[in-house]
mmCIF file of C-alpha atoms and ligand atoms in Angstrom:
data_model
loop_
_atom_site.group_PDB
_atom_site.id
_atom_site.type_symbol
_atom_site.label_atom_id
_atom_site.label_comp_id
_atom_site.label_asym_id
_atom_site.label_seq_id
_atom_site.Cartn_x
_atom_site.Cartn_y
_atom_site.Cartn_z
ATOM 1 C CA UNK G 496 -231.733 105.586 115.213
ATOM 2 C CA UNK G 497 -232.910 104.945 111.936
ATOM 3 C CA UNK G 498 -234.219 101.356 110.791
ATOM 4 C CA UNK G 499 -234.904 99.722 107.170
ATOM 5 C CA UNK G 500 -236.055 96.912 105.791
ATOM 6 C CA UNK G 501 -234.012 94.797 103.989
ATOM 7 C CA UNK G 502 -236.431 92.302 102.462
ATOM 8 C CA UNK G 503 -240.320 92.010 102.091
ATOM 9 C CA UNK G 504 -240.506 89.119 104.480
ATOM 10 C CA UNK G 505 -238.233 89.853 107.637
ATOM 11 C CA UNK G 506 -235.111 91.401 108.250
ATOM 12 C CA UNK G 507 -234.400 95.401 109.205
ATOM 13 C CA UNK G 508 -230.913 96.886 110.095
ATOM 14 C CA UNK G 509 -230.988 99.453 113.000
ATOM 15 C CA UNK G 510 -228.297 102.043 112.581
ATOM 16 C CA UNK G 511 -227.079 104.348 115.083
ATOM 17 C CA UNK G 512 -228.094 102.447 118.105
ATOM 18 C CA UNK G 513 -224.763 101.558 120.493
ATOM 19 C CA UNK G 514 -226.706 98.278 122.061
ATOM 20 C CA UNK G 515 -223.887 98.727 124.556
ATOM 21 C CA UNK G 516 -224.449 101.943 126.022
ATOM 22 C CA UNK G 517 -227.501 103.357 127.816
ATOM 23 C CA UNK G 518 -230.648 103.024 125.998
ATOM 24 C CA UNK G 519 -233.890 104.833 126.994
ATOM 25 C CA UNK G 520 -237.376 103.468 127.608
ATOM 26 C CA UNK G 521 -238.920 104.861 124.137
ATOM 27 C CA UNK G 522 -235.780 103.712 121.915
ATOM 28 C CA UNK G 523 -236.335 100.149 123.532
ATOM 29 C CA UNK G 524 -240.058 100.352 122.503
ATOM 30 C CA UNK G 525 -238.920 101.114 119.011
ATOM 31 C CA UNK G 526 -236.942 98.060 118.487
ATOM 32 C CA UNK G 527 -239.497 95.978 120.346
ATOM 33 C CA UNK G 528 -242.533 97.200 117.697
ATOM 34 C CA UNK G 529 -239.968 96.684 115.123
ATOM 35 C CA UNK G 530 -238.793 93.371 116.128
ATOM 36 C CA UNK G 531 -242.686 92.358 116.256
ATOM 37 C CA UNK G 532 -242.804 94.211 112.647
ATOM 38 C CA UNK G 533 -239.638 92.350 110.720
ATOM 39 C CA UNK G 534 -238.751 89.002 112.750
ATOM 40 C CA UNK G 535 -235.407 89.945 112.465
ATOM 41 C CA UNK G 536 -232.975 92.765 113.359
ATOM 42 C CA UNK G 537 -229.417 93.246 112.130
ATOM 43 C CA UNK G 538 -227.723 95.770 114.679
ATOM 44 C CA UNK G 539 -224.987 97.426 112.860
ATOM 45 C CA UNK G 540 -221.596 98.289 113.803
ATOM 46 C CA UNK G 541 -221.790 96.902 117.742
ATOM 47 C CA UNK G 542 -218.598 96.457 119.701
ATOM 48 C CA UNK G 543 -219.600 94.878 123.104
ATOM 49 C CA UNK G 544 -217.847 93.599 125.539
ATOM 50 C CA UNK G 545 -219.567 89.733 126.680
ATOM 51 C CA UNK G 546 -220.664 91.842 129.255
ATOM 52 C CA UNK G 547 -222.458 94.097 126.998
ATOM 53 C CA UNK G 548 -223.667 91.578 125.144
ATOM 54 C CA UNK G 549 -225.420 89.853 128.089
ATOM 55 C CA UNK G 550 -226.610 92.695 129.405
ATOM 56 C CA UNK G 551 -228.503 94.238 126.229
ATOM 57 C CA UNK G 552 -229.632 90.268 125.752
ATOM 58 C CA UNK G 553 -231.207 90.730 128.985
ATOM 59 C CA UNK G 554 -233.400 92.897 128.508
ATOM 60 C CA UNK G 555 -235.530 90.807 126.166
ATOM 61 C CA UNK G 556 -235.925 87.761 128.808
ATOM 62 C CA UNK G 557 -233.601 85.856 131.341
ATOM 63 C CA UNK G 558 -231.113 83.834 129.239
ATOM 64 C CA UNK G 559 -230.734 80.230 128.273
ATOM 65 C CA UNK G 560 -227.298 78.417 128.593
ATOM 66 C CA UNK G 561 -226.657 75.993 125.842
ATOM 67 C CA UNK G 562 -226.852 72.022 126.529
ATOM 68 C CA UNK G 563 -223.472 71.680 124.848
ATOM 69 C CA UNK G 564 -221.524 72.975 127.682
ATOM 70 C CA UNK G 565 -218.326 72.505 126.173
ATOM 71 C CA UNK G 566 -218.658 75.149 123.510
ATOM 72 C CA UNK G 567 -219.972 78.194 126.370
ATOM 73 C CA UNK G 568 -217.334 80.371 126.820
ATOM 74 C CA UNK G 569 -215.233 80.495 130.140
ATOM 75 C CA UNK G 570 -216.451 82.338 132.763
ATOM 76 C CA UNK G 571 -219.449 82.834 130.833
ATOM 77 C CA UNK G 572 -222.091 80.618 130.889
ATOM 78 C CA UNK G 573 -224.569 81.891 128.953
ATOM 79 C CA UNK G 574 -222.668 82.773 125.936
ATOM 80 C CA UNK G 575 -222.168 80.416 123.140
ATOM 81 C CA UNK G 576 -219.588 80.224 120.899
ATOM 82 C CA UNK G 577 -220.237 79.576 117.172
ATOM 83 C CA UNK G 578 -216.816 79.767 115.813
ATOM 84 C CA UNK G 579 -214.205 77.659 113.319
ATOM 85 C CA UNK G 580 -211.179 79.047 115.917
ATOM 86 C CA UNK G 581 -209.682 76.480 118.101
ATOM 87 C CA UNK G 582 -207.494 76.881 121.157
ATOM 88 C CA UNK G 583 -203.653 76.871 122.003
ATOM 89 C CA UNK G 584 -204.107 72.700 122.579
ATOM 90 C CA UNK G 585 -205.746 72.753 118.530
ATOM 91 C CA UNK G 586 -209.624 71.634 120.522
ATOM 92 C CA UNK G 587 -212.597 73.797 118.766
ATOM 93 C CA UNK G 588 -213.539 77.074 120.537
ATOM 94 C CA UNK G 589 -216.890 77.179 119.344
ATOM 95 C CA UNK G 590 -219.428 75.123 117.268
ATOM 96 C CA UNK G 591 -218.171 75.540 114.066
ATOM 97 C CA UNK G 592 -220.829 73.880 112.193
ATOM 98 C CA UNK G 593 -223.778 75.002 113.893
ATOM 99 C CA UNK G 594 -226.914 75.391 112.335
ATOM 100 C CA UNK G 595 -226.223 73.774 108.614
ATOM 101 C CA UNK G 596 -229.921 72.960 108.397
ATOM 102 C CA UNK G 597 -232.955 74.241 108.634
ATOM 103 C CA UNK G 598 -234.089 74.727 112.405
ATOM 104 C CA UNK G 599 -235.443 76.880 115.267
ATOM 105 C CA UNK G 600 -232.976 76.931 117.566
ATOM 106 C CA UNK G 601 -233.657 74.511 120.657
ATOM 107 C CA UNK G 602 -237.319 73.477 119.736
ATOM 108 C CA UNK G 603 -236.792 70.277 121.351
ATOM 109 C CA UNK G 604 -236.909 71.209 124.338
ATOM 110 C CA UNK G 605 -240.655 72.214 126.323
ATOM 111 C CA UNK G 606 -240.229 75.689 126.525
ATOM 112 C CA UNK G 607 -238.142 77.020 123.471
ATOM 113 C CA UNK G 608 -236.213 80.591 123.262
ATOM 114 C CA UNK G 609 -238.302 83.175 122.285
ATOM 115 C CA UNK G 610 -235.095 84.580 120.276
ATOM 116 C CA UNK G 611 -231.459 84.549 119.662
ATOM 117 C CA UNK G 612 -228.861 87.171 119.585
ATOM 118 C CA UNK G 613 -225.771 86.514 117.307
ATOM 119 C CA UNK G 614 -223.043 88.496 117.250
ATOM 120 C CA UNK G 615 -220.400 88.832 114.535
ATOM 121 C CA UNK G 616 -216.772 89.564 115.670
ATOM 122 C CA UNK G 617 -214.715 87.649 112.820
ATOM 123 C CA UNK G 618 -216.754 87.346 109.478
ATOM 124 C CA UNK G 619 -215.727 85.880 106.588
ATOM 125 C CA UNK G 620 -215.324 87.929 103.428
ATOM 126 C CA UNK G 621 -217.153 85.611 101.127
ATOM 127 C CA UNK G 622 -219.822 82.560 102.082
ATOM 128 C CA UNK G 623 -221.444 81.893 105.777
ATOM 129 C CA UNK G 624 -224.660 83.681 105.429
ATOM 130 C CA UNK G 625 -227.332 82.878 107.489
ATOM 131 C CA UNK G 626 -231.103 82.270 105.515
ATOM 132 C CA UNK G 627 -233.858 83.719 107.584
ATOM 133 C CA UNK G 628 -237.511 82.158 106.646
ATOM 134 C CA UNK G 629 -240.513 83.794 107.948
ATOM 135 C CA UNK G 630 -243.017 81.044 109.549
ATOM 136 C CA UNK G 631 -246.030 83.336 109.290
ATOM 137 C CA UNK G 632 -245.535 83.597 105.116
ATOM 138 C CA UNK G 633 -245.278 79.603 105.182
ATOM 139 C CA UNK G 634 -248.147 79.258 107.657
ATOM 140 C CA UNK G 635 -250.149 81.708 104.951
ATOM 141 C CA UNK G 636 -249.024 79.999 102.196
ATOM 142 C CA UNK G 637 -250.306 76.864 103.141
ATOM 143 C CA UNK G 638 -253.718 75.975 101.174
ATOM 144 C CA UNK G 639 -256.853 76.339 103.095
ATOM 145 C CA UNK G 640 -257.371 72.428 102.708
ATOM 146 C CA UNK G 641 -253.751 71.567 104.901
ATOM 147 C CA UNK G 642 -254.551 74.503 107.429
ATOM 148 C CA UNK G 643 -257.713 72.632 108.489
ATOM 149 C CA UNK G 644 -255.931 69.475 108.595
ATOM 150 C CA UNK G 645 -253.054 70.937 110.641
ATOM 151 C CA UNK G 646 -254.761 73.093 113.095
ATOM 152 C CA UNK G 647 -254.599 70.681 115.699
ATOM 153 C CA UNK G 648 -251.553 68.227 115.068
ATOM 154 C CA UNK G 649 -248.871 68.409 117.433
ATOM 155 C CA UNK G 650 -245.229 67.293 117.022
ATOM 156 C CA UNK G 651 -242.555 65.619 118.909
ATOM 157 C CA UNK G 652 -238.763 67.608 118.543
ATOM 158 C CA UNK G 653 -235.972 66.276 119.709
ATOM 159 C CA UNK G 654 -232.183 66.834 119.330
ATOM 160 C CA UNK G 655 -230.060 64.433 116.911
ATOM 161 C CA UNK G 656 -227.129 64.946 117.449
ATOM 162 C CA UNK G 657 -225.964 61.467 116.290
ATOM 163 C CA UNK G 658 -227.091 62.309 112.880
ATOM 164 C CA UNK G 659 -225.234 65.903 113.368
ATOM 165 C CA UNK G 660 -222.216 64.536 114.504
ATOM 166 C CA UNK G 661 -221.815 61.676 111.520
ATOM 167 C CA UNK G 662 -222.446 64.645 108.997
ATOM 168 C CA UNK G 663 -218.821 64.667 107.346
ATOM 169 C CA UNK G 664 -217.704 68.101 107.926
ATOM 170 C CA UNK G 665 -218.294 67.537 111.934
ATOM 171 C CA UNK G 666 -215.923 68.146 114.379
ATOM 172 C CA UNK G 667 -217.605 68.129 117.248
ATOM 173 C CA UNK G 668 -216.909 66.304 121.159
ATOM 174 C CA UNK G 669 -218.757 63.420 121.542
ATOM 175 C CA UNK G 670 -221.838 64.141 124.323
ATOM 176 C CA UNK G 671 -221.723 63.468 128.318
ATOM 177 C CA UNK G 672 -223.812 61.405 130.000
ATOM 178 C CA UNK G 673 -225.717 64.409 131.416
ATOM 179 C CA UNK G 674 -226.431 65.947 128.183
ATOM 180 C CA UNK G 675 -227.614 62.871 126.514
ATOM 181 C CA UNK G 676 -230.346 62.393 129.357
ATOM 182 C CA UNK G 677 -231.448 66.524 128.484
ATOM 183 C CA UNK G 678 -232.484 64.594 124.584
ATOM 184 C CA UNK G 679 -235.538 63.350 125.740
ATOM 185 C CA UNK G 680 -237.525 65.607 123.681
ATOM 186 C CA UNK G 681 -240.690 67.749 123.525
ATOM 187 C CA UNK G 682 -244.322 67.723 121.946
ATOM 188 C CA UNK G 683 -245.016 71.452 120.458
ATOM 189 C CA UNK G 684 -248.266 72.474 117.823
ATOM 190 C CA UNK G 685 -247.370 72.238 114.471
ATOM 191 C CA UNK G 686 -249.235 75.821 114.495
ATOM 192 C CA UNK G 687 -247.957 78.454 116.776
ATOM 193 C CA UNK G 688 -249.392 81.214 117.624
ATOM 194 C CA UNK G 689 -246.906 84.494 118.446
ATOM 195 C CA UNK G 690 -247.690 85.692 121.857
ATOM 196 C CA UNK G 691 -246.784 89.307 120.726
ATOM 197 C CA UNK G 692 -248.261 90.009 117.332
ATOM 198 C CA UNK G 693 -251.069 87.386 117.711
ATOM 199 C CA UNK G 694 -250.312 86.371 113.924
ATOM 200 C CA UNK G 695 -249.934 82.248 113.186
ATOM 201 C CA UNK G 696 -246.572 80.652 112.272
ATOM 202 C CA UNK G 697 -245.428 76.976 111.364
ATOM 203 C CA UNK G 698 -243.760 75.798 113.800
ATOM 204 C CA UNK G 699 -242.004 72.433 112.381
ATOM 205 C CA UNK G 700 -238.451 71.852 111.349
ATOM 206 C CA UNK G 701 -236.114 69.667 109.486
ATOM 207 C CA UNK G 702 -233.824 70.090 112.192
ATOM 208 C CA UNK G 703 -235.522 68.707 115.084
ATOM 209 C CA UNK G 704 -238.587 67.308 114.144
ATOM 210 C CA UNK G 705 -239.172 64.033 114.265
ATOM 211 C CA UNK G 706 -242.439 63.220 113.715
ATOM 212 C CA UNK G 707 -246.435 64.000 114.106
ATOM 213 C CA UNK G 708 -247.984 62.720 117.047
ATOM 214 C CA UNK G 709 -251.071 59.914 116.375
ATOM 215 C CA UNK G 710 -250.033 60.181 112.901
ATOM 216 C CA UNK G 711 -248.671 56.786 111.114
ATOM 217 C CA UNK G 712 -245.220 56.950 110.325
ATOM 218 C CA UNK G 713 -245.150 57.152 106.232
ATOM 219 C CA UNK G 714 -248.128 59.669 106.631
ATOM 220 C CA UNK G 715 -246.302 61.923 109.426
ATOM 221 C CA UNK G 716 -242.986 61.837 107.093
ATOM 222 C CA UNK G 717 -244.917 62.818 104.084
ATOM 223 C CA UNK G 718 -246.746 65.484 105.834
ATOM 224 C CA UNK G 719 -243.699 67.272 107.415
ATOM 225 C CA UNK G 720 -242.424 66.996 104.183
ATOM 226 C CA UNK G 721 -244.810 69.179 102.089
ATOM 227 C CA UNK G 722 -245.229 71.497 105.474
ATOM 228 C CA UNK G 723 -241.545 72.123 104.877
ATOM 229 C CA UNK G 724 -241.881 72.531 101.357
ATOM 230 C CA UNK G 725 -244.110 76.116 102.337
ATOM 231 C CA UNK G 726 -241.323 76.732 105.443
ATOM 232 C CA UNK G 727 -237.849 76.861 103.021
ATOM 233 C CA UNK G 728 -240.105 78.326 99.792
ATOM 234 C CA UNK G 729 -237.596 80.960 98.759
ATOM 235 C CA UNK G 730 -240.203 83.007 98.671
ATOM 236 C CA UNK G 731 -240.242 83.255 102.018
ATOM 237 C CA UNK G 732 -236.388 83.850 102.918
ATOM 238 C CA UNK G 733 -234.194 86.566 103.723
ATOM 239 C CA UNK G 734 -229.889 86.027 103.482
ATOM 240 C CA UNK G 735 -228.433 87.767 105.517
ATOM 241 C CA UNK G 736 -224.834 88.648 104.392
ATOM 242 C CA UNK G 737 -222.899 89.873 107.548
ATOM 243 C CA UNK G 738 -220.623 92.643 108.496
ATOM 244 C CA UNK G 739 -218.483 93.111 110.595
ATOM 245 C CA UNK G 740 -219.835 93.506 114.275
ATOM 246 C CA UNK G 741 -223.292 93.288 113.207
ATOM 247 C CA UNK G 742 -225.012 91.981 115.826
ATOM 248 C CA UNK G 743 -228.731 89.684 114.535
ATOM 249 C CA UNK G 744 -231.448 89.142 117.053
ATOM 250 C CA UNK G 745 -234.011 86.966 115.712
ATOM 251 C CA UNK G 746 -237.134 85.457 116.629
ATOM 252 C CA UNK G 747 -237.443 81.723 117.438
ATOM 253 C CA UNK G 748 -241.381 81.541 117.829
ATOM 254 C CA UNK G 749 -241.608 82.858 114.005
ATOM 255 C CA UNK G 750 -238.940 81.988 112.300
ATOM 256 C CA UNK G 751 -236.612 79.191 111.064
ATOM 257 C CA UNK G 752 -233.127 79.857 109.885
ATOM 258 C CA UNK G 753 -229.849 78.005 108.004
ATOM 259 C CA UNK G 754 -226.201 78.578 107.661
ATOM 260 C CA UNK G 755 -224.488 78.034 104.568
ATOM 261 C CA UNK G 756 -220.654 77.316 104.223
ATOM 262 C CA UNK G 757 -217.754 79.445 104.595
ATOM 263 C CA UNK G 758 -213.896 79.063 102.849
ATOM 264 C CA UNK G 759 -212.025 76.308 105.177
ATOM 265 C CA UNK G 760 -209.417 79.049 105.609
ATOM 266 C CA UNK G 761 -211.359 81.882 105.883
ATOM 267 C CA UNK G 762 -212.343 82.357 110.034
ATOM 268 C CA UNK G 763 -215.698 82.754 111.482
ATOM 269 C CA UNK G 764 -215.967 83.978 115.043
ATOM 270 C CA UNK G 765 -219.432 84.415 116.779
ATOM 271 C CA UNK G 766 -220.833 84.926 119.806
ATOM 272 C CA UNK G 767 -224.440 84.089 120.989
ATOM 273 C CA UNK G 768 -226.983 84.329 123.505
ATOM 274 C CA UNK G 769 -230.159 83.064 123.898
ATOM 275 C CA UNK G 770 -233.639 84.636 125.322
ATOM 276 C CA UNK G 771 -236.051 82.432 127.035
ATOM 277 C CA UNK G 772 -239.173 82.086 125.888
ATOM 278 C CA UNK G 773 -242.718 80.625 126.496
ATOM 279 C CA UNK G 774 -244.545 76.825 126.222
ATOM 280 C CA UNK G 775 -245.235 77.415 122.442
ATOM 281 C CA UNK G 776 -249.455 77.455 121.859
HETATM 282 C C1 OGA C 1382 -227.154 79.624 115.766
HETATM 283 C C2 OGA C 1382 -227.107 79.345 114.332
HETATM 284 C C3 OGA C 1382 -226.316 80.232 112.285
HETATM 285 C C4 OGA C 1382 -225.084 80.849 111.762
HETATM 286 O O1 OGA C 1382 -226.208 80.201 116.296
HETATM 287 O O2 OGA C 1382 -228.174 79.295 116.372
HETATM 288 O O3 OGA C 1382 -227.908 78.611 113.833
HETATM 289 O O4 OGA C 1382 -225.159 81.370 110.626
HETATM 290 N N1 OGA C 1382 -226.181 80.002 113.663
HETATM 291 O O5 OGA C 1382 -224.039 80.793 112.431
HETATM 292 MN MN1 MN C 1383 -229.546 78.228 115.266
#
């Protein structure tokens, strides 16, 4: 197994790990000090099975299923499908625009995933990246002056998907009852520390959060502006361009991340699963 770095601020590829087949105690403590060392991890070459899939996934955490149902795959609940294919009736397979903003996947809900594990079965040949920005470089970017004033804010998240779904390239189901009453929301630091590496991340994004708690409104907005300012600096970014069967595993309590477009006739077939994680402090 042999891992490199592909940019100064997160991002290694493994090579010549099978994340399907059997994988010893000390190779699993090499990825975990290396996940702790880059944020992100590009397996290369993969070909699992779902069940494969799960089953590596598991061994970071118990998994997450996603609260839109309709896009988890049959017979397998807790993989998502982020994918422009659609089905023998013409109905979307997977999410096709998923993550065209800056976000942290699922911070809106009380206890977040501590990571995500994408996998890449149908890539396109030019366009749908995903951007990778590490949350500790923003958090130490951020003048002395704002850290002090930030240290103890705390910030309400919360899922809008009536804003996602009116965004024009959308084509997504409208929600159920049941999922709409999972939007309530959560309150999360605006300063995170990882539970692993101990090191401080931002933990506020243009995806899902709303607003600074016992902040006024034109203040809060102003605020979570310049904070996101330091957390999209491309300074502070890695773009990953992906192969074929690369499987990413990134992680949520240090990271935000963004996909970009793709070629309307060009397909994009993913599959995801996500680790749980811990009440962010
Ligand atoms: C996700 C996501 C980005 C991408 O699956 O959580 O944001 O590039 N995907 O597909
Ligand atoms: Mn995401």
């Amino acid at each position: 197994m042999q891992i490199n770095a592909l940019s100064d601020v997160c991002g290694a590829e493994v090579i010549g790990l099978d994340c399907g087949g059997p994988i010893d105690d000390q190779a699993f403590e090499t990825i975990k000090q290396a996940f702790a060392d880059h944020s992100v991890l590009i397996f290369r070459d993969q070909n699992l099975s779902p069940e494969q899939h799960l089953e590596f996934s598991r061994h970071w955490g118990d998994l997450n299923s996603h609260i839109l149902t309709q896009y988890l795959l049959p017979g397998y609940p807790e993989l998502l499908a982020v994918s422009n294919k659609k089905d023998e009736k013409g109905e979307p397979l997977g999410i096709e625009d998923a993550g065209r903003y800056w976000h942290t996947d699922v911070s809106y809900e009380d206890v977040p995933p501590m990571g995500s594990l994408l996998y890449g079965l149908e890539v396109p040949t030019e366009g749908g990246d995903t951007l990778f920005a590490s949350q500790y470089r923003a958090y130490e970017n951020v003048p002395e002056y704002l850290k002090g004033e930030i240290a103890s804010l705390k910030a309400r998240h919360r899922f809008n998907y009536v804003q996602i779904q009116s965004s024009e390239d959308s084509n997504r189901k409208p929600l159920t009852e049941e999922q709409k009453k999972q939007l309530v929301g959560a309150v999360h630091p605006v300063v995170r520390t990882h539970p692993e590496t101990g090191r401080k991340a931002l933990y506020v994004n243009p995806g899902f959060t709303e607003s600074l708690i016992d902040v006024d409104e034109h203040e809060s907005r102003a605020l979570l502006d310049k904070l996101f300012g330091y957390a999209t600096d491309p300074a502070v970014i890695y773009r990953h361009k992906w192969q074929l069967r690369d499987l990413v595993f990134w992680d949520n309590r240090c990271l935000m991340h963004h996909a970009t477009p793709y070629p309307a006739d060009s397909i994009r077939h993913m599959h995801r699963t996500t680790v749980a994680g811990s009440v962010p402090v």
